[in-house]
JSON list of C-alpha atoms in Angstrom, two decimals:
[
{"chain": "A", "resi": 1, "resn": "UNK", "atom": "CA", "xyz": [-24.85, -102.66, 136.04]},
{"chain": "A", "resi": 2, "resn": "UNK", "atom": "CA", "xyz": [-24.78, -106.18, 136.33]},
{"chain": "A", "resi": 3, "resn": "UNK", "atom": "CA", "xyz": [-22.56, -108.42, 133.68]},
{"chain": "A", "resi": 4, "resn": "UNK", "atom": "CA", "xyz": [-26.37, -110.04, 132.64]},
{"chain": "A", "resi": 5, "resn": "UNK", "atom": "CA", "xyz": [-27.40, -106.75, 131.51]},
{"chain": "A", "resi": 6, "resn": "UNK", "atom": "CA", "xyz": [-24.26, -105.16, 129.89]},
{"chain": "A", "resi": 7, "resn": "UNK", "atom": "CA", "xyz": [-24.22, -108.19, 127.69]},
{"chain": "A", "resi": 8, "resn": "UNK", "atom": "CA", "xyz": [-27.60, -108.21, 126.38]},
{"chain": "A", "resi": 9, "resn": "UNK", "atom": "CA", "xyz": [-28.29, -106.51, 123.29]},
{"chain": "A", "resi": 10, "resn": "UNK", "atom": "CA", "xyz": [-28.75, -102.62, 122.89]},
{"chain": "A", "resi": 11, "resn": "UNK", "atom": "CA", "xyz": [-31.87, -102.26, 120.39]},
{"chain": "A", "resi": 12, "resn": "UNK", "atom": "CA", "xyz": [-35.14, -104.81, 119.97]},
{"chain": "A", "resi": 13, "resn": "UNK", "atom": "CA", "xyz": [-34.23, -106.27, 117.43]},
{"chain": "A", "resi": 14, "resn": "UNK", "atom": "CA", "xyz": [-30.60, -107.21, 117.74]},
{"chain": "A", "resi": 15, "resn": "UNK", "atom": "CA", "xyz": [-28.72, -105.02, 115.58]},
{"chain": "A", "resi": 16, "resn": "UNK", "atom": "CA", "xyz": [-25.12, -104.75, 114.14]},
{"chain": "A", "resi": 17, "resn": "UNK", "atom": "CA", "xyz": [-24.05, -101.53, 114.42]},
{"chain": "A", "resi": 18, "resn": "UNK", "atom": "CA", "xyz": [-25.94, -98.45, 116.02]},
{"chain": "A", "resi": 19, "resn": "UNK", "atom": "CA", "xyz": [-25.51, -94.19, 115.38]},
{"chain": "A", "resi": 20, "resn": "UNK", "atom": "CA", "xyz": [-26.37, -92.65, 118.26]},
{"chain": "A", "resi": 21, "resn": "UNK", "atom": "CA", "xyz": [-26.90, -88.19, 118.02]},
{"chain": "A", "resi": 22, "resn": "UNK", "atom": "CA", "xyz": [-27.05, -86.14, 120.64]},
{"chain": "A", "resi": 23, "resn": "UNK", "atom": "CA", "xyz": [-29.73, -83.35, 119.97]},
{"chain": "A", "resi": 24, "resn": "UNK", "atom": "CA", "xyz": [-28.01, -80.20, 118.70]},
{"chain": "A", "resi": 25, "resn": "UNK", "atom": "CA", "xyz": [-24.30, -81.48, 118.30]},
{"chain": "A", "resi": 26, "resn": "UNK", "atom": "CA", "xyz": [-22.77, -82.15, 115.28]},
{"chain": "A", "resi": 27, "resn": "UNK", "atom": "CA", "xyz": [-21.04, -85.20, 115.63]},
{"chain": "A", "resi": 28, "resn": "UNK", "atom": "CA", "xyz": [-22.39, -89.33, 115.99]},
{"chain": "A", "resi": 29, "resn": "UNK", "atom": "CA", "xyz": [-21.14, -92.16, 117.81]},
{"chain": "A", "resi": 30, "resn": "UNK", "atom": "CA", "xyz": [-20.95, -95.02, 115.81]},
{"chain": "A", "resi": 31, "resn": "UNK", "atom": "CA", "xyz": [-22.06, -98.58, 117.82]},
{"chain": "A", "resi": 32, "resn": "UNK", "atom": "CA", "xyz": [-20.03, -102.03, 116.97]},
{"chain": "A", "resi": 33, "resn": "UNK", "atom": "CA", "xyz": [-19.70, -104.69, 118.63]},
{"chain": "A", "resi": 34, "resn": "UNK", "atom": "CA", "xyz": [-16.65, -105.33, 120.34]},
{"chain": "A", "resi": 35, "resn": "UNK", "atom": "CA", "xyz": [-15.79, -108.81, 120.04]},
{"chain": "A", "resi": 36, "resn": "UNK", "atom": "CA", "xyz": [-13.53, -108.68, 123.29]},
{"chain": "A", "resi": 37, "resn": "UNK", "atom": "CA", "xyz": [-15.69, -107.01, 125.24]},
{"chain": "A", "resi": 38, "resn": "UNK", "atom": "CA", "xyz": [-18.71, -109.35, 123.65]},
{"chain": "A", "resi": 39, "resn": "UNK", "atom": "CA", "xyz": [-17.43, -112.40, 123.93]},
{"chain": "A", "resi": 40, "resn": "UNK", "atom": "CA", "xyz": [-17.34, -112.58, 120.11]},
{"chain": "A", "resi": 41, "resn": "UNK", "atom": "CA", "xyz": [-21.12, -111.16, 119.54]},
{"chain": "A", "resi": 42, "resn": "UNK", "atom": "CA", "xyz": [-22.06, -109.69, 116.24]},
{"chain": "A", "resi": 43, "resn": "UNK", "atom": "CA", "xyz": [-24.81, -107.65, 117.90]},
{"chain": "A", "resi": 44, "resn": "UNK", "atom": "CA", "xyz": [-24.41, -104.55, 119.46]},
{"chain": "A", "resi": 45, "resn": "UNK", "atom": "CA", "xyz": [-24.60, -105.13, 123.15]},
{"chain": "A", "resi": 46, "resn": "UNK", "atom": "CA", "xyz": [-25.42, -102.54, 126.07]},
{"chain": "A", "resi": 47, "resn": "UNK", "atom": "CA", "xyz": [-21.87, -102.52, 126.93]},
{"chain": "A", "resi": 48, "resn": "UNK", "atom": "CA", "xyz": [-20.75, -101.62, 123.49]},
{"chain": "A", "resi": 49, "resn": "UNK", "atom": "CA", "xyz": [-23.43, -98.48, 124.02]},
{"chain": "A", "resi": 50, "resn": "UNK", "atom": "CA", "xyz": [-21.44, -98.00, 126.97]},
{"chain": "A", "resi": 51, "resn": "UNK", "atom": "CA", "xyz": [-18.35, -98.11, 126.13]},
{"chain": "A", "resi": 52, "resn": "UNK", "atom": "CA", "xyz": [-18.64, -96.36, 122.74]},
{"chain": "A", "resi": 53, "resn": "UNK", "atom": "CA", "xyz": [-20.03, -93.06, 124.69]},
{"chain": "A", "resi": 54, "resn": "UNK", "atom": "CA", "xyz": [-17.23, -93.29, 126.82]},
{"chain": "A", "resi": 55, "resn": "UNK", "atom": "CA", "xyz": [-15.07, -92.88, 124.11]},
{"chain": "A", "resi": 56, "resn": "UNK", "atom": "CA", "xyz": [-16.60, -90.63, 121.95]},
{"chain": "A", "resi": 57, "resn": "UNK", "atom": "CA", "xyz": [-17.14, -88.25, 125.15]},
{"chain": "A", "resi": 58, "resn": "UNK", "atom": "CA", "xyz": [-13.26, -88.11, 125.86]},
{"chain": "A", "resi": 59, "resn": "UNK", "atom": "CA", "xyz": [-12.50, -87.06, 122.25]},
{"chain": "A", "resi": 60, "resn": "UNK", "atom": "CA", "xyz": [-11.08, -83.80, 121.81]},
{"chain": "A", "resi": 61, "resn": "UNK", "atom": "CA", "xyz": [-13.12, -80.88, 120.49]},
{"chain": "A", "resi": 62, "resn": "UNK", "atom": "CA", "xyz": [-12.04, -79.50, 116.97]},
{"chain": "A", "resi": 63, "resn": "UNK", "atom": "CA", "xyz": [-11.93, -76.08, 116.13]},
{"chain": "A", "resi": 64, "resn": "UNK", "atom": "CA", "xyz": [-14.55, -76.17, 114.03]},
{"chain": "A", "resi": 65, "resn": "UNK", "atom": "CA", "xyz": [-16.91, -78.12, 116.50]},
{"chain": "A", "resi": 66, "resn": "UNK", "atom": "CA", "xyz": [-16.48, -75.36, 118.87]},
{"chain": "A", "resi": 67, "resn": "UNK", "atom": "CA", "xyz": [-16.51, -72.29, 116.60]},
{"chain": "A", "resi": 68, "resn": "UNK", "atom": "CA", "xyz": [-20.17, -73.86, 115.04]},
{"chain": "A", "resi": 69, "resn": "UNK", "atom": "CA", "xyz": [-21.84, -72.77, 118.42]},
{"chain": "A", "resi": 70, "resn": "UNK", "atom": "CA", "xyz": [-23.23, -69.76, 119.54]},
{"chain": "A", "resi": 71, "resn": "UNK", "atom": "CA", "xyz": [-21.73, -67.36, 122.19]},
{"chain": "A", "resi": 72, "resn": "UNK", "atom": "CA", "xyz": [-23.91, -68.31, 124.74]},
{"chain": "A", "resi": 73, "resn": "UNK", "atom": "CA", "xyz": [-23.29, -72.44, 124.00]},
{"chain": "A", "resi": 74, "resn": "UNK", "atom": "CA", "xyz": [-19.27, -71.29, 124.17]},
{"chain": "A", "resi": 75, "resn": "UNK", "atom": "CA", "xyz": [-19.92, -70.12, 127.39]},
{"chain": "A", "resi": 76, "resn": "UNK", "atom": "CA", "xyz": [-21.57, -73.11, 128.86]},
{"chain": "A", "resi": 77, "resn": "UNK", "atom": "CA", "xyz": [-19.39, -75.04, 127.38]},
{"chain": "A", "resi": 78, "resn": "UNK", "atom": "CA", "xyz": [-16.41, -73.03, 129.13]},
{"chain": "A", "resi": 79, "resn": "UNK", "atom": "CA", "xyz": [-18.15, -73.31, 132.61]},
{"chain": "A", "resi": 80, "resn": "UNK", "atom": "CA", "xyz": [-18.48, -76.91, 132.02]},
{"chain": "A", "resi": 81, "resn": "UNK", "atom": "CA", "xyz": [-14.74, -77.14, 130.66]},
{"chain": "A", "resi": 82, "resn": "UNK", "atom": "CA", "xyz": [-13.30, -75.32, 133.97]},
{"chain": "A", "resi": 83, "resn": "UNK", "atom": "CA", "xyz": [-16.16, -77.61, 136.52]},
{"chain": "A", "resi": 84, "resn": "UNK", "atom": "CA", "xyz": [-14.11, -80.40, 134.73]},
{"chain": "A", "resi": 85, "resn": "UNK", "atom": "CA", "xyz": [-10.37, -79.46, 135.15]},
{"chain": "A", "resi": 86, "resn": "UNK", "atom": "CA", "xyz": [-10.33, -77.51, 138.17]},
{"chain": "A", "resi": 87, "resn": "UNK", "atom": "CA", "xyz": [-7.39, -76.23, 139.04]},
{"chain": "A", "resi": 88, "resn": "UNK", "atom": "CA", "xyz": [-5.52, -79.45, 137.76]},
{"chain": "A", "resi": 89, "resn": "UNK", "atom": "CA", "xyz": [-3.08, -78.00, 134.83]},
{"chain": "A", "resi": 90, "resn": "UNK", "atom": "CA", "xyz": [-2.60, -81.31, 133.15]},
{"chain": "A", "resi": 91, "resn": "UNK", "atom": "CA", "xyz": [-6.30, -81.58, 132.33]},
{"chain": "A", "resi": 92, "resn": "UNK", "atom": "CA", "xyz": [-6.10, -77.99, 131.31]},
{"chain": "A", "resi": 93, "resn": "UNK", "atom": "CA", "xyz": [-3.38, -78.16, 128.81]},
{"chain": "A", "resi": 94, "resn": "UNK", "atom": "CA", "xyz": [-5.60, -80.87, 127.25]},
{"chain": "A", "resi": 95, "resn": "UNK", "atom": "CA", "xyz": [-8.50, -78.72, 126.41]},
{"chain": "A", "resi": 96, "resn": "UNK", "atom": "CA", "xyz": [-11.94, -79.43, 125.71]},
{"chain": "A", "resi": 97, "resn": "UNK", "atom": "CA", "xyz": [-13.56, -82.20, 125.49]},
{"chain": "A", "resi": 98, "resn": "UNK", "atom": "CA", "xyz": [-17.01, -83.64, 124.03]},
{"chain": "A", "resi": 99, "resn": "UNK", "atom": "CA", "xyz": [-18.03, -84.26, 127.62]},
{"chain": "A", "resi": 100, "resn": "UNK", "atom": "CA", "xyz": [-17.65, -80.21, 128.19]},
{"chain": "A", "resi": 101, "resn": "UNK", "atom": "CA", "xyz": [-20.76, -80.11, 125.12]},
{"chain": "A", "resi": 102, "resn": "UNK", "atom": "CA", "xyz": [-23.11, -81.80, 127.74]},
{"chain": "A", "resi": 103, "resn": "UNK", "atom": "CA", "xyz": [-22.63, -78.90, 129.72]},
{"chain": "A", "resi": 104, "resn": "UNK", "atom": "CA", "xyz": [-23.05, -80.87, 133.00]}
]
């Protein structure tokens, strides 16, 4: 995207802080600005959406996230998991993600 748009703001009207949910997961991603990415802004921009799903997305799972879905959600999330790592035992040994939820 170009700079012009990642530093516009996220919502209509400007807004401070955003909670984004994705549909069926348990946990939110909380939207500030971030003044060094915003060039001191107060308002969340697009690239503090961005940014803050990037984040949130590369968080590890906790046991309780994962044992809150249903046997055939564990299993796409598995798939998803091993698409991910591959056969690349560093990623592995980190387990999974949020991104593996998405199931993409």
């Amino acid at each position: 995207l170009p700079p012009t748009v990642l530093t516009e703001p996220a919502s209509q009207p400007p807004l401070p802080c955003l909670t984004l949910r994705v549909g069926g997961l348990s946990w939110l991603v909380v939207v500030r600005p971030d003044t060094r990415l915003s060039h001191g802004s107060v308002i969340v921009t697009v690239q503090d959406v961005l940014a803050a799903i990037y984040v949130s997305l590369r968080r590890h799972v906790k046991a309780e996230e994962y044992n809150a879905m249903g046997k055939s959600a564990k299993a796409a999330i598995s798939r998803a998991f091993w698409r991910r790592v591959g056969t690349d035992p560093d990623q592995r040994a980190k387990g999974i993600r949020r991104i593996d939820f998405l199931c993409g």
